[in-house]
Amino acid sequence: MIYRSMIDISNIMIAMAIVKRGIKLSGENDLRKEMGAKIRTLRNAKGLSGRELSVISGVSQAFISEVERGLVAISSEKLVLIAQSLGVGVDSLLSKDEVTSGLSKDVSAPSTEVRIPVGLTEIAKEYGLSFRVTLQLLDSAKALMAHRSTDGKPIERTTEDWRRFYLKVKDYLDEA
Amino acid sequence: MDNFEIGLRLDGIAQNLGIGKHWKGPPFEELAIAACVERVRKAIDLSCLTQSEDVAQEIAKCHQVRFAEIKNDSDLIELERFYLYEQKELSFGLLRDEIMNPRVDALLIQRKKAELDAPDRWIAVLNSLRTTDRAFWNKFHELGHRVSESPQMILPLTVRRETSDNHNTLERLIDRIAGEIAFLPELVEVPLKELTRSGISFQAVETFRMTIAPTASLLSTMNAVIKRCTQSALAFYAEIRPRASGDIESIDLRITPQGRSYSAVHDNLCFFYNMRVPHESSVWQTFQDGIPRTELESMTCWKTSDGSRLKWNKSVISTVRVGRVVYSTMEIIS
């Protein structure tokens, strides 16, 4: 089996993309090495140690090291976790192109956030949004960087908040 | 944003300000504040600035921040029209919901499509739909974020981890930074000397406010003055409420402590939250009749809940009532 059961729509979309490309995640030594090298390049560009990437992604440090050296196959689930932690799409790790996305112009800056909140995941499922569009919505929401609530508590977005946001900007998503 | 994310954000502040690789607790607050003040001093020419608003505008210019104050629906519509519909900045699709939320004072939005040198690469949206009182501090709060944090604050995070309440740590830090850059020593030195000479009173606070920060609220100016004055002084406000237990019988005029001068902090002089204002006090009298006062007062009638007296004997108390709240400054004489 190429991939394990998916967590949410984003993983399903990625898995479908992987299957569509006919990519096997095990037994492809060249792909493993290329992908591993890309992961290492991106990790170094972000200024992350192997341990830090392990903490952020939830994937063990030893496994990440083996992936970077092209020694082991990686499940799509873990690939998604690592890609999210590096602020890139899975596509960029799988493609034969050199990695350019995720390398910020501002080299002192942290990477973009790609954790998908539950409310947004539900909207993505409801409207059949692609992973790319979902990330676009998330990225735009994250650009709203600071609230100042009168009671000092953080303000969380509900599913309805995400729905209203999507409906307001959906006409601009392809152009953006 | 969970505590782990905010923890990383605090680390980012430490690194961006050059004070360390990781945030290591309360001592780093002082270092961060000093570093931010120094950054502001290097970035703008303070010699020709006389008011805090001028400082805000100069800091905003240096840090590519445009202020947009929302006072009515037309302001909101115009901002949406320009940034969402014309500039295709999708973040502004969230603007209306956020501004309509009564808990939201201000937002800082980073434009995704702006050129790196765009003067409005960040938009600080100030929510003045319900009140304009907080606009002054909201400006400096958002500038505090810009001065202390790196240009790209968005972080990669997928792990949830329980830590201490970092959100309050971050926001408290930003508030303190805001307080320092709003009232830089170069700006307030002369008015503060005058205040020291004349003594602390609301009249003096108001004079200070009109000189340095006419758009700031009375309460925020009161706190800023008290914290910076050389005398031993406290600030508080009082309103009618019961004790923490909620016992109806205990309803009375009770204190919420505010700022203290360095001298008062050093000598551990303070009021306790919810302490009852004695009816013999000028604070109570101003609450009753609405007449502002500045009077010498004996502190013998002020008692804590266990009957203990306060540590000091005499004060010059200045009081003013705004609505159903009495604001007071207290300069400790002996």
Short mmCIF file of C-alpha atoms in Angstrom, two decimals:
data_model
loop_
_atom_site.label_atom_id
_atom_site.label_comp_id
_atom_site.label_asym_id
_atom_site.label_seq_id
_atom_site.Cartn_x
_atom_site.Cartn_y
_atom_site.Cartn_z
CA MET A 1 0.00 0.00 0.00
CA ILE A 2 1.33 3.36 -0.99
CA TYR A 3 -0.23 5.46 1.71
CA ARG A 4 -2.01 5.06 5.00
CA SER A 5 -5.42 6.44 5.90
CA MET A 6 -5.59 10.24 5.67
CA ILE A 7 -6.43 12.66 8.42
CA ASP A 8 -8.30 15.30 6.51
CA ILE A 9 -9.20 16.56 3.07
CA SER A 10 -5.77 18.14 2.58
CA ASN A 11 -4.03 14.81 2.96
CA ILE A 12 -6.58 13.11 0.70
CA MET A 13 -5.94 15.69 -2.01
CA ILE A 14 -2.21 15.17 -1.71
CA ALA A 15 -2.55 11.42 -1.79
CA MET A 16 -4.68 11.68 -4.92
CA ALA A 17 -2.03 13.86 -6.50
CA ILE A 18 0.61 11.32 -5.58
CA VAL A 19 -1.40 8.47 -7.09
CA LYS A 20 -2.14 10.52 -10.19
CA ARG A 21 1.52 11.08 -10.75
CA GLY A 22 2.12 7.34 -10.40
CA ILE A 23 4.65 7.95 -7.73
CA LYS A 24 5.51 5.12 -5.40
CA LEU A 25 6.86 6.30 -2.14
CA SER A 26 8.86 3.16 -1.55
CA GLY A 27 11.45 1.49 -3.69
CA GLU A 28 12.33 4.63 -5.76
CA ASN A 29 15.90 5.25 -4.68
CA ASP A 30 16.57 8.27 -6.87
CA LEU A 31 13.37 9.95 -5.84
CA ARG A 32 14.14 9.22 -2.21
CA LYS A 33 17.57 10.79 -2.48
CA GLU A 34 16.33 13.83 -4.40
CA MET A 35 13.51 14.38 -1.99
CA GLY A 36 15.79 13.86 0.98
CA ALA A 37 18.24 16.42 -0.39
CA LYS A 38 15.42 18.89 -0.90
CA ILE A 39 14.22 18.44 2.64
CA ARG A 40 17.73 19.04 3.94
CA THR A 41 18.14 22.13 1.74
CA LEU A 42 14.87 23.60 2.95
CA ARG A 43 15.59 22.74 6.56
CA ASN A 44 18.95 24.48 6.41
CA ALA A 45 17.43 27.47 4.62
CA LYS A 46 14.95 27.85 7.46
CA GLY A 47 17.76 27.64 9.98
CA LEU A 48 16.27 24.55 11.60
CA SER A 49 18.24 21.75 13.16
CA GLY A 50 17.11 18.18 12.70
CA ARG A 51 15.86 18.20 16.26
CA GLU A 52 13.84 21.38 15.73
CA LEU A 53 12.22 20.00 12.58
CA SER A 54 11.45 16.85 14.55
CA VAL A 55 9.76 18.85 17.31
CA ILE A 56 7.75 20.95 14.89
CA SER A 57 6.67 18.11 12.61
CA GLY A 58 6.23 15.37 15.18
CA VAL A 59 8.38 13.04 13.09
CA SER A 60 11.33 11.48 14.88
CA GLN A 61 14.72 13.04 14.38
CA ALA A 62 16.32 9.72 13.47
CA PHE A 63 13.72 9.11 10.79
CA ILE A 64 14.15 12.60 9.34
CA SER A 65 17.88 12.00 9.14
CA GLU A 66 17.33 8.75 7.27
CA VAL A 67 14.88 10.44 4.91
CA GLU A 68 17.32 13.23 4.18
CA ARG A 69 19.98 10.67 3.33
CA GLY A 70 17.57 8.82 1.07
CA LEU A 71 17.84 5.64 3.10
CA VAL A 72 14.18 4.99 3.81
CA ALA A 73 10.76 5.36 2.26
CA ILE A 74 8.37 7.86 3.78
CA SER A 75 4.62 7.65 4.15
CA SER A 76 2.54 10.40 2.62
CA GLU A 77 1.26 11.24 6.08
CA LYS A 78 4.76 12.00 7.37
CA LEU A 79 5.64 13.72 4.13
CA VAL A 80 2.72 16.09 4.65
CA LEU A 81 3.85 16.79 8.21
CA ILE A 82 7.39 17.59 7.12
CA ALA A 83 6.25 19.71 4.17
CA GLN A 84 3.91 21.70 6.41
CA SER A 85 6.67 22.27 8.91
CA LEU A 86 8.97 23.57 6.19
CA GLY A 87 6.29 25.81 4.79
CA VAL A 88 6.14 24.19 1.38
CA GLY A 89 3.71 22.05 -0.52
CA VAL A 90 4.24 18.34 -0.90
CA ASP A 91 4.36 18.91 -4.66
CA SER A 92 7.56 20.88 -4.37
CA LEU A 93 9.24 18.03 -2.52
CA LEU A 94 8.09 15.48 -5.07
CA SER A 95 8.76 17.42 -8.26
CA LYS A 96 12.00 17.16 -10.16
CA ASP A 97 12.38 20.94 -10.09
CA GLU A 98 14.84 22.61 -7.76
CA VAL A 99 13.35 23.92 -4.59
CA THR A 100 12.69 27.65 -4.80
CA SER A 101 9.40 28.02 -2.94
CA GLY A 102 9.61 28.28 0.80
CA LEU A 103 12.94 30.08 0.59
CA SER A 104 11.94 33.45 1.98
CA LYS A 105 13.38 36.66 0.52
CA ASP A 106 13.89 37.76 4.07
CA VAL A 107 16.51 35.30 5.23
CA SER A 108 16.10 36.34 8.83
CA ALA A 109 12.42 35.48 8.77
CA PRO A 110 10.68 32.34 10.01
CA SER A 111 8.74 30.21 7.50
CA THR A 112 5.07 30.55 6.62
CA GLU A 113 2.55 28.76 8.81
CA VAL A 114 0.68 25.86 7.24
CA ARG A 115 -1.24 24.21 10.08
CA ILE A 116 -4.86 23.91 8.96
CA PRO A 117 -7.42 24.71 11.69
CA VAL A 118 -10.37 22.41 12.17
CA GLY A 119 -12.89 25.05 11.05
CA LEU A 120 -11.09 25.61 7.77
CA THR A 121 -10.75 21.88 7.20
CA GLU A 122 -14.51 21.54 7.56
CA ILE A 123 -15.12 24.32 5.04
CA ALA A 124 -12.62 22.75 2.66
CA LYS A 125 -14.55 19.49 2.85
CA GLU A 126 -17.91 21.19 2.49
CA TYR A 127 -16.97 23.17 -0.61
CA GLY A 128 -14.55 20.65 -2.05
CA LEU A 129 -11.64 23.06 -1.90
CA SER A 130 -8.28 22.00 -3.21
CA PHE A 131 -5.28 21.85 -0.94
CA ARG A 132 -3.82 24.80 -2.77
CA VAL A 133 -6.92 26.96 -2.25
CA THR A 134 -7.16 25.86 1.37
CA LEU A 135 -3.58 26.93 1.97
CA GLN A 136 -4.28 30.19 0.15
CA LEU A 137 -7.13 30.93 2.56
CA LEU A 138 -5.03 29.95 5.54
CA ASP A 139 -2.08 32.01 4.36
CA SER A 140 -4.29 35.06 3.88
CA ALA A 141 -5.83 34.63 7.32
CA LYS A 142 -2.41 34.37 8.87
CA ALA A 143 -1.45 37.70 7.32
CA LEU A 144 -3.83 39.19 9.85
CA MET A 145 -1.11 39.15 12.39
CA ALA A 146 -2.23 40.71 15.60
CA HIS A 147 -5.51 41.22 17.32
CA ARG A 148 -5.87 43.35 20.35
CA SER A 149 -8.88 42.07 22.19
CA THR A 150 -10.19 44.19 24.98
CA ASP A 151 -9.96 41.34 27.46
CA GLY A 152 -6.50 40.24 26.40
CA LYS A 153 -7.66 36.76 25.36
CA PRO A 154 -6.77 35.34 21.94
CA ILE A 155 -9.57 35.35 19.38
CA GLU A 156 -10.27 32.03 17.64
CA ARG A 157 -12.07 31.56 14.32
CA THR A 158 -15.09 29.29 14.08
CA THR A 159 -16.22 27.26 11.10
CA GLU A 160 -18.75 29.98 10.31
CA ASP A 161 -15.99 32.58 10.35
CA TRP A 162 -14.05 30.55 7.83
CA ARG A 163 -17.18 30.07 5.70
CA ARG A 164 -17.88 33.80 5.56
CA PHE A 165 -14.27 34.46 4.67
CA TYR A 166 -14.25 31.93 1.86
CA LEU A 167 -17.53 33.20 0.40
CA LYS A 168 -16.24 36.75 0.47
CA VAL A 169 -12.97 36.07 -1.33
CA LYS A 170 -13.74 33.02 -3.50
CA ASP A 171 -13.99 35.12 -6.66
CA TYR A 172 -10.42 36.30 -6.16
CA LEU A 173 -8.81 33.02 -5.27
CA ASP A 174 -7.76 32.03 -8.78
CA GLU A 175 -6.36 35.45 -9.54
CA ALA A 176 -4.56 35.85 -6.21
CA MET B 1 -2.50 30.67 18.29
CA ASP B 2 -1.49 28.23 21.00
CA ASN B 3 1.10 28.69 23.70
CA PHE B 4 3.78 26.88 21.78
CA GLU B 5 3.33 29.18 18.80
CA ILE B 6 3.54 32.20 21.03
CA GLY B 7 6.59 30.74 22.71
CA LEU B 8 8.29 30.58 19.35
CA ARG B 9 7.14 34.11 18.67
CA LEU B 10 8.79 35.30 21.87
CA ASP B 11 11.94 33.48 20.79
CA GLY B 12 11.65 35.34 17.48
CA ILE B 13 11.46 38.65 19.32
CA ALA B 14 14.55 37.80 21.33
CA GLN B 15 16.46 36.92 18.17
CA ASN B 16 15.16 39.89 16.18
CA LEU B 17 16.16 42.33 18.90
CA GLY B 18 19.52 40.64 19.36
CA ILE B 19 19.02 39.85 23.04
CA GLY B 20 19.28 36.08 22.84
CA LYS B 21 18.42 32.95 20.94
CA HIS B 22 15.53 31.99 23.21
CA TRP B 23 13.10 33.91 25.41
CA LYS B 24 14.10 33.21 28.98
CA GLY B 25 11.38 34.78 31.06
CA PRO B 26 10.70 38.10 32.81
CA PRO B 27 14.26 39.50 32.77
CA PHE B 28 14.06 39.47 28.99
CA GLU B 29 11.14 41.90 29.11
CA GLU B 30 13.41 44.71 30.28
CA LEU B 31 16.01 43.82 27.66
CA ALA B 32 13.38 43.72 24.92
CA ILE B 33 11.91 47.06 25.93
CA ALA B 34 15.32 48.72 26.04
CA ALA B 35 16.20 47.25 22.65
CA CYS B 36 12.97 48.52 21.10
CA VAL B 37 13.45 52.01 22.51
CA GLU B 38 16.98 52.02 21.11
CA ARG B 39 15.71 50.91 17.70
CA VAL B 40 13.20 53.74 17.66
CA ARG B 41 15.88 56.25 18.65
CA LYS B 42 18.08 55.10 15.80
CA ALA B 43 15.27 55.03 13.27
CA ILE B 44 13.74 58.48 13.77
CA ASP B 45 14.93 61.99 14.53
CA LEU B 46 13.38 62.87 17.87
CA SER B 47 14.84 66.35 18.06
CA CYS B 48 12.05 67.92 16.04
CA LEU B 49 9.18 65.90 17.47
CA THR B 50 7.07 67.30 20.29
CA GLN B 51 4.12 64.94 20.61
CA SER B 52 3.57 61.20 20.82
CA GLU B 53 1.40 61.24 17.71
CA ASP B 54 4.37 62.60 15.75
CA VAL B 55 6.49 59.77 17.10
CA ALA B 56 3.83 57.25 16.05
CA GLN B 57 3.72 58.64 12.53
CA GLU B 58 7.51 58.56 12.18
CA ILE B 59 7.81 55.01 13.53
CA ALA B 60 4.99 53.95 11.22
CA LYS B 61 6.76 55.50 8.23
CA CYS B 62 10.02 53.72 9.06
CA HIS B 63 8.29 50.40 9.51
CA GLN B 64 6.01 50.65 6.49
CA VAL B 65 2.83 50.82 8.53
CA ARG B 66 -0.26 52.67 7.43
CA PHE B 67 -2.85 53.48 10.09
CA ALA B 68 -6.48 53.05 9.11
CA GLU B 69 -8.98 54.11 11.75
CA ILE B 70 -12.48 52.70 11.35
CA LYS B 71 -15.01 55.12 12.82
CA ASN B 72 -18.02 54.13 10.74
CA ASP B 73 -19.19 51.71 8.10
CA SER B 74 -18.01 53.99 5.28
CA ASP B 75 -14.44 53.69 6.51
CA LEU B 76 -14.79 49.93 6.53
CA ILE B 77 -16.28 49.80 3.06
CA GLU B 78 -13.53 52.02 1.66
CA LEU B 79 -10.78 49.89 3.17
CA GLU B 80 -12.36 46.71 1.81
CA ARG B 81 -12.86 48.32 -1.57
CA PHE B 82 -9.24 49.36 -1.93
CA TYR B 83 -7.38 46.44 -0.43
CA LEU B 84 -9.67 43.49 -1.10
CA TYR B 85 -11.35 44.35 -4.39
CA GLU B 86 -8.64 46.48 -6.02
CA GLN B 87 -5.44 45.10 -4.54
CA LYS B 88 -6.76 41.52 -4.14
CA GLU B 89 -5.39 41.29 -0.60
CA LEU B 90 -7.48 38.36 0.59
CA SER B 91 -6.81 39.04 4.30
CA PHE B 92 -9.14 42.00 4.06
CA GLY B 93 -11.97 39.54 3.50
CA LEU B 94 -11.76 38.97 7.24
CA LEU B 95 -11.78 42.65 8.10
CA ARG B 96 -15.50 43.22 8.56
CA ASP B 97 -16.03 40.22 10.84
CA GLU B 98 -13.04 41.20 12.95
CA ILE B 99 -13.97 44.86 13.30
CA MET B 100 -17.56 44.01 14.17
CA ASN B 101 -16.32 41.82 16.99
CA PRO B 102 -16.63 43.98 20.15
CA ARG B 103 -13.56 42.28 21.60
CA VAL B 104 -11.32 43.52 18.79
CA ASP B 105 -9.55 46.83 19.33
CA ALA B 106 -7.09 46.69 16.48
CA LEU B 107 -5.58 44.50 13.79
CA LEU B 108 -2.22 44.41 12.09
CA ILE B 109 -2.45 43.07 8.57
CA GLN B 110 0.56 42.23 6.45
CA ARG B 111 -0.12 42.63 2.77
CA LYS B 112 0.86 39.61 0.75
CA LYS B 113 1.05 41.45 -2.56
CA ALA B 114 2.88 44.58 -1.48
CA GLU B 115 6.31 45.41 -2.81
CA LEU B 116 9.03 44.94 -0.21
CA ASP B 117 9.46 48.71 0.08
CA ALA B 118 5.76 49.64 -0.01
CA PRO B 119 4.85 52.30 2.57
CA ASP B 120 1.69 50.34 3.42
CA ARG B 121 3.18 46.89 3.58
CA TRP B 122 1.43 46.62 6.94
CA ILE B 123 -1.95 48.11 7.77
CA ALA B 124 -2.77 48.82 11.41
CA VAL B 125 -6.56 48.90 11.52
CA LEU B 126 -7.84 50.73 14.59
CA ASN B 127 -11.36 49.88 15.69
CA SER B 128 -13.00 53.16 16.66
CA LEU B 129 -16.56 52.08 15.91
CA ARG B 130 -17.56 52.11 19.57
CA THR B 131 -15.02 54.45 21.10
CA THR B 132 -12.00 56.44 20.01
CA ASP B 133 -10.48 56.31 23.49
CA ARG B 134 -8.24 53.37 22.70
CA ALA B 135 -6.98 54.55 19.29
CA PHE B 136 -3.86 56.16 20.74
CA TRP B 137 -2.69 53.04 22.55
CA ASN B 138 -3.81 50.71 19.81
CA LYS B 139 -1.49 52.57 17.42
CA PHE B 140 1.47 52.12 19.72
CA HIS B 141 0.52 48.54 20.49
CA GLU B 142 0.59 47.60 16.80
CA LEU B 143 3.80 49.58 16.33
CA GLY B 144 5.18 47.62 19.27
CA HIS B 145 4.61 44.44 17.28
CA ARG B 146 6.35 45.90 14.25
CA VAL B 147 9.34 47.25 16.13
CA SER B 148 9.93 44.08 18.16
CA GLU B 149 9.10 41.34 15.66
CA SER B 150 10.81 40.39 12.44
CA PRO B 151 9.20 41.45 9.14
CA GLN B 152 7.83 37.97 8.60
CA MET B 153 6.08 36.82 11.75
CA ILE B 154 4.20 33.88 10.31
CA LEU B 155 5.56 30.63 11.73
CA PRO B 156 5.50 26.95 10.72
CA LEU B 157 3.81 25.01 13.47
CA THR B 158 2.09 21.65 13.65
CA VAL B 159 2.70 20.63 17.21
CA ARG B 160 0.48 21.51 20.15
CA ARG B 161 2.24 21.59 23.49
CA GLU B 162 1.14 22.81 26.91
CA THR B 163 3.28 25.55 28.38
CA SER B 164 2.69 28.58 30.57
CA ASP B 165 0.26 31.28 29.49
CA ASN B 166 2.49 32.76 26.82
CA HIS B 167 -0.27 34.79 25.18
CA ASN B 168 -0.44 37.12 28.15
CA THR B 169 3.34 37.29 28.27
CA LEU B 170 3.49 38.36 24.64
CA GLU B 171 0.69 40.90 24.85
CA ARG B 172 1.99 42.27 28.14
CA LEU B 173 5.41 42.71 26.57
CA ILE B 174 3.95 44.50 23.57
CA ASP B 175 1.88 46.73 25.86
CA ARG B 176 4.98 47.67 27.82
CA ILE B 177 6.93 48.37 24.65
CA ALA B 178 4.01 50.50 23.46
CA GLY B 179 4.06 52.44 26.71
CA GLU B 180 7.76 53.17 26.43
CA ILE B 181 7.82 54.27 22.80
CA ALA B 182 4.70 56.40 23.27
CA PHE B 183 6.38 58.40 26.00
CA LEU B 184 10.06 58.40 25.16
CA PRO B 185 12.29 60.14 27.73
CA GLU B 186 13.38 62.72 25.15
CA LEU B 187 9.75 63.72 24.68
CA VAL B 188 8.55 63.82 28.27
CA GLU B 189 11.59 65.01 30.18
CA VAL B 190 10.70 68.69 30.33
CA PRO B 191 6.95 68.28 31.07
CA LEU B 192 7.79 65.75 33.77
CA LYS B 193 10.18 68.16 35.43
CA GLU B 194 7.40 70.73 35.48
CA LEU B 195 5.04 68.17 36.97
CA THR B 196 7.56 67.28 39.64
CA ARG B 197 7.87 70.95 40.51
CA SER B 198 4.14 71.62 40.62
CA GLY B 199 3.09 68.35 42.26
CA ILE B 200 0.87 65.60 40.93
CA SER B 201 -2.72 66.46 40.23
CA PHE B 202 -5.21 65.83 37.48
CA GLN B 203 -4.73 69.35 36.32
CA ALA B 204 -1.03 68.60 35.90
CA VAL B 205 -1.85 65.30 34.19
CA GLU B 206 -4.21 67.07 31.82
CA THR B 207 -1.58 69.69 31.02
CA PHE B 208 0.90 66.89 30.33
CA ARG B 209 -1.67 65.14 28.15
CA MET B 210 -2.44 68.20 26.06
CA THR B 211 1.28 68.91 25.62
CA ILE B 212 2.49 65.43 24.76
CA ALA B 213 -0.46 63.23 23.80
CA PRO B 214 -3.75 65.05 23.24
CA THR B 215 -5.29 61.98 21.61
CA ALA B 216 -4.47 59.71 24.55
CA SER B 217 -7.11 58.96 27.15
CA LEU B 218 -6.99 60.47 30.61
CA LEU B 219 -6.50 57.06 32.23
CA SER B 220 -3.59 56.06 30.03
CA THR B 221 -1.91 59.43 30.49
CA MET B 222 -2.45 59.24 34.24
CA ASN B 223 -0.67 55.89 34.32
CA ALA B 224 2.12 57.05 32.06
CA VAL B 225 2.76 60.10 34.25
CA ILE B 226 2.65 58.20 37.54
CA LYS B 227 5.05 55.55 36.31
CA ARG B 228 7.57 58.19 35.25
CA CYS B 229 7.38 60.74 38.01
CA THR B 230 10.16 60.96 40.55
CA GLN B 231 7.84 61.27 43.54
CA SER B 232 6.40 58.32 45.38
CA ALA B 233 2.99 58.08 43.73
CA LEU B 234 0.14 55.75 42.90
CA ALA B 235 -2.79 55.82 40.53
CA PHE B 236 -6.09 54.00 40.77
CA TYR B 237 -9.70 54.18 39.80
CA ALA B 238 -12.72 53.32 41.91
CA GLU B 239 -16.22 52.16 41.10
CA ILE B 240 -19.20 50.68 42.86
CA ARG B 241 -19.01 46.92 43.15
CA PRO B 242 -19.15 44.15 45.76
CA ARG B 243 -16.30 42.14 47.17
CA ALA B 244 -14.91 39.25 45.17
CA SER B 245 -17.34 36.98 47.00
CA GLY B 246 -20.20 38.86 45.33
CA ASP B 247 -21.89 39.52 48.66
CA ILE B 248 -24.52 42.17 47.94
CA GLU B 249 -24.10 43.64 51.41
CA SER B 250 -20.48 44.45 50.58
CA ILE B 251 -21.28 46.74 47.64
CA ASP B 252 -19.27 49.92 48.01
CA LEU B 253 -16.79 52.15 46.20
CA ARG B 254 -13.82 49.85 45.58
CA ILE B 255 -10.37 50.32 44.13
CA THR B 256 -8.66 48.97 41.03
CA PRO B 257 -4.95 49.81 41.33
CA GLN B 258 -3.20 51.24 38.30
CA GLY B 259 0.34 52.54 37.81
CA ARG B 260 2.96 53.17 40.49
CA SER B 261 6.09 55.27 40.37
CA TYR B 262 9.46 53.59 40.65
CA SER B 263 9.83 54.99 44.14
CA ALA B 264 6.52 53.52 45.26
CA VAL B 265 7.44 50.15 43.78
CA HIS B 266 10.81 50.25 45.48
CA ASP B 267 9.19 51.00 48.85
CA ASN B 268 6.46 48.42 48.24
CA LEU B 269 3.70 50.97 48.57
CA CYS B 270 0.46 49.86 46.98
CA PHE B 271 -3.27 49.52 47.16
CA PHE B 272 -4.95 46.14 47.09
CA TYR B 273 -7.49 45.31 44.47
CA ASN B 274 -11.06 45.81 45.68
CA MET B 275 -10.00 47.76 48.74
CA ARG B 276 -12.90 49.84 50.03
CA VAL B 277 -12.70 53.62 49.73
CA PRO B 278 -13.50 55.11 53.15
CA HIS B 279 -16.42 57.51 53.10
CA GLU B 280 -14.25 60.09 54.84
CA SER B 281 -11.95 60.23 51.81
CA SER B 282 -12.02 62.90 49.12
CA VAL B 283 -12.31 60.05 46.60
CA TRP B 284 -15.73 59.19 48.01
CA GLN B 285 -16.76 62.83 48.08
CA THR B 286 -15.88 63.30 44.40
CA PHE B 287 -17.84 60.17 43.57
CA GLN B 288 -20.84 61.63 45.39
CA ASP B 289 -20.82 65.18 44.05
CA GLY B 290 -18.76 64.91 40.84
CA ILE B 291 -16.51 67.81 41.87
CA PRO B 292 -12.79 67.30 41.08
CA ARG B 293 -10.50 67.80 44.09
CA THR B 294 -6.84 67.97 44.99
CA GLU B 295 -6.39 67.77 48.75
CA LEU B 296 -4.03 66.71 51.48
CA GLU B 297 -5.49 63.62 53.14
CA SER B 298 -4.65 61.59 56.20
CA MET B 299 -4.51 57.89 55.45
CA THR B 300 -5.63 56.78 58.91
CA CYS B 301 -9.14 56.05 57.66
CA TRP B 302 -7.91 53.78 54.87
CA LYS B 303 -7.96 50.19 56.04
CA THR B 304 -7.50 46.80 54.41
CA SER B 305 -10.06 44.01 54.78
CA ASP B 306 -8.31 42.69 57.89
CA GLY B 307 -8.36 46.11 59.50
CA SER B 308 -4.69 46.92 58.88
CA ARG B 309 -3.62 50.42 57.99
CA LEU B 310 -1.66 51.34 54.91
CA LYS B 311 2.08 51.90 55.15
CA TRP B 312 1.94 55.64 54.64
CA ASN B 313 0.32 58.47 56.63
CA LYS B 314 -0.38 61.42 54.37
CA SER B 315 -1.00 61.94 50.70
CA VAL B 316 -2.05 64.58 48.26
CA ILE B 317 -4.99 63.01 46.49
CA SER B 318 -6.31 64.34 43.22
CA THR B 319 -9.64 62.99 42.01
CA VAL B 320 -11.95 63.37 39.05
CA ARG B 321 -15.17 61.55 38.22
CA VAL B 322 -15.86 60.34 34.69
CA GLY B 323 -19.27 58.75 34.43
CA ARG B 324 -19.60 56.32 37.30
CA VAL B 325 -15.85 55.93 37.83
CA VAL B 326 -13.54 58.06 39.96
CA TYR B 327 -9.93 58.35 38.79
CA SER B 328 -7.33 59.26 41.40
CA THR B 329 -3.69 60.05 41.72
CA MET B 330 -2.03 59.89 45.10
CA GLU B 331 1.30 61.55 45.84
CA ILE B 332 2.71 60.11 49.06
CA ILE B 333 3.97 62.77 51.41
CA SER B 334 4.86 60.77 54.53
#
